[in-house]
Amino acid sequence: MRRTWTVLGALVLVLLAAGPAAAGPPRQVSGQLTDDSVVIGAAGRQVVQQAVDRLAAERDIRLHTVLVSDFDAVPAGEWARRTAELSGLGDSDLLLAVAVGGGAYDYGWWVAEGSPLPVADVDAVLTSAVVPDLAARDWTAAVVTLAEQLRSLPETVAGPETPAAGSETAAGSGTATDSGTATDSGTATDSDAEADSDTATDTTMAMSDEAPGSTLPWSGTTTLVVLGIFAVVLVSGHLLSRRNDSSSSTR
């Protein structure tokens, strides 16, 4: 019996180890590609680096992309904004945050108010050109497409946005703040991504078939629940073993 409980405990530990630690709160990032979920291979990283280097050389715009399992219950636009602040990004930076876990995706982005990239144009590029790649779960193509499209945008300094907590604009964009513009964009599946790209919507969630290279999104809450179950299993096994030992002794 004791061996049975030991095996069960080991299985729980394996499940915990299998769950990705890629989800978490907004944090500081240093490189231009942060791939916690490891969904872009070595060749893809090289292609992405070439695209962002060309963007920086021609337009002096630094594109930062963060790929995580999920946003740990933080709205996508808020996650991107807070990550940009923690990373000390400025007028020449744009940050794209993508949650790639499971069969769905979610993304948010941030750009400073003083950016030479017009906010409306950036939003249009993401909605029309980048979302199809995200829906296809082609993360490398999504980043490269964004970098190439940004190079062709007109250089116009965006005016200050009026803070409006909870306001909604086209394509589900969210709150504009003093530190820049952060946008929330709803998750979509392969079948409805293109239809949703031209429609003003609130943040939505839809699930599609899981693609190769995707990871299971485990939030902090899920991890705590699994840890609780593991603790109950171990305690129950210990008490049952002591009970069996006591019964054997009395006999």
Coordinates of N, CA, C and O in Angstrom, one line a residue, residues 29-31 62 64 80 83-96 110 112 179:
V29 N 11.7 42.5 -19.5 CA 12.3 41.7 -20.6 C 13.5 42.5 -21.1 O 13.5 43.7 -21.1
S30 N 14.5 41.8 -21.6 CA 15.7 42.4 -22.0 C 15.9 42.3 -23.5 O 16.2 43.3 -24.2
G31 N 15.7 41.1 -24.1 CA 15.9 40.9 -25.5 C 14.6 41.3 -26.3 O 13.6 41.7 -25.8
R62 N 12.3 49.7 -32.5 CA 12.7 48.4 -31.9 C 11.4 47.6 -31.5 O 10.6 48.0 -30.6
H64 N 9.7 44.5 -29.8 CA 9.9 43.5 -28.8 C 8.7 42.6 -28.8 O 7.5 43.0 -28.7
A80 N 0.8 43.8 -21.5 CA 1.8 44.4 -22.4 C 2.2 45.8 -21.8 O 3.4 46.1 -21.9
T83 N 4.5 45.3 -18.7 CA 5.8 44.8 -19.1 C 6.6 45.8 -19.8 O 7.8 45.9 -19.5
A84 N 6.0 46.7 -20.6 CA 6.8 47.7 -21.3 C 7.3 48.7 -20.2 O 8.5 49.2 -20.3
E85 N 6.5 49.0 -19.2 CA 7.0 50.0 -18.2 C 8.1 49.3 -17.4 O 9.1 50.0 -17.1
L86 N 8.0 48.1 -17.0 CA 9.0 47.4 -16.2 C 10.3 47.3 -17.0 O 11.4 47.2 -16.4
S87 N 10.2 47.2 -18.3 CA 11.4 47.0 -19.2 C 12.0 48.3 -19.6 O 13.0 48.3 -20.3
G88 N 11.4 49.4 -19.2 CA 11.9 50.8 -19.5 C 11.8 51.1 -21.0 O 12.7 51.8 -21.5
L89 N 10.8 50.6 -21.7 CA 10.7 50.9 -23.1 C 10.3 52.4 -23.4 O 9.6 53.0 -22.5
G90 N 10.7 52.9 -24.5 CA 10.4 54.3 -24.8 C 9.7 54.5 -26.1 O 9.1 53.7 -26.7
D91 N 9.9 55.8 -26.7 CA 9.2 56.2 -27.9 C 9.6 55.4 -29.1 O 8.8 55.3 -30.1
S92 N 10.8 54.8 -29.1 CA 11.2 54.0 -30.3 C 10.9 52.6 -30.2 O 11.3 51.8 -31.1
D93 N 10.1 52.2 -29.2 CA 9.9 50.8 -28.9 C 8.4 50.4 -29.2 O 7.5 51.3 -29.0
L94 N 8.1 49.2 -29.6 CA 6.8 48.6 -29.6 C 6.8 47.2 -29.1 O 7.7 46.5 -29.4
L95 N 5.9 46.9 -28.2 CA 5.9 45.6 -27.6 C 4.6 44.8 -28.0 O 3.5 45.3 -27.9
L96 N 4.8 43.6 -28.4 CA 3.7 42.7 -28.8 C 3.8 41.5 -27.8 O 4.9 40.8 -27.7
W110 N 1.6 47.3 -27.0 CA 1.9 48.6 -26.4 C 2.8 49.5 -27.3 O 3.7 48.9 -27.9
A112 N 4.4 53.7 -27.2 CA 4.5 55.0 -26.4 C 3.7 56.1 -27.1 O 3.5 56.0 -28.4
S179 N 1.4 56.6 -20.1 CA 2.7 56.0 -20.4 C 2.7 55.5 -21.9 O 3.7 55.0 -22.3

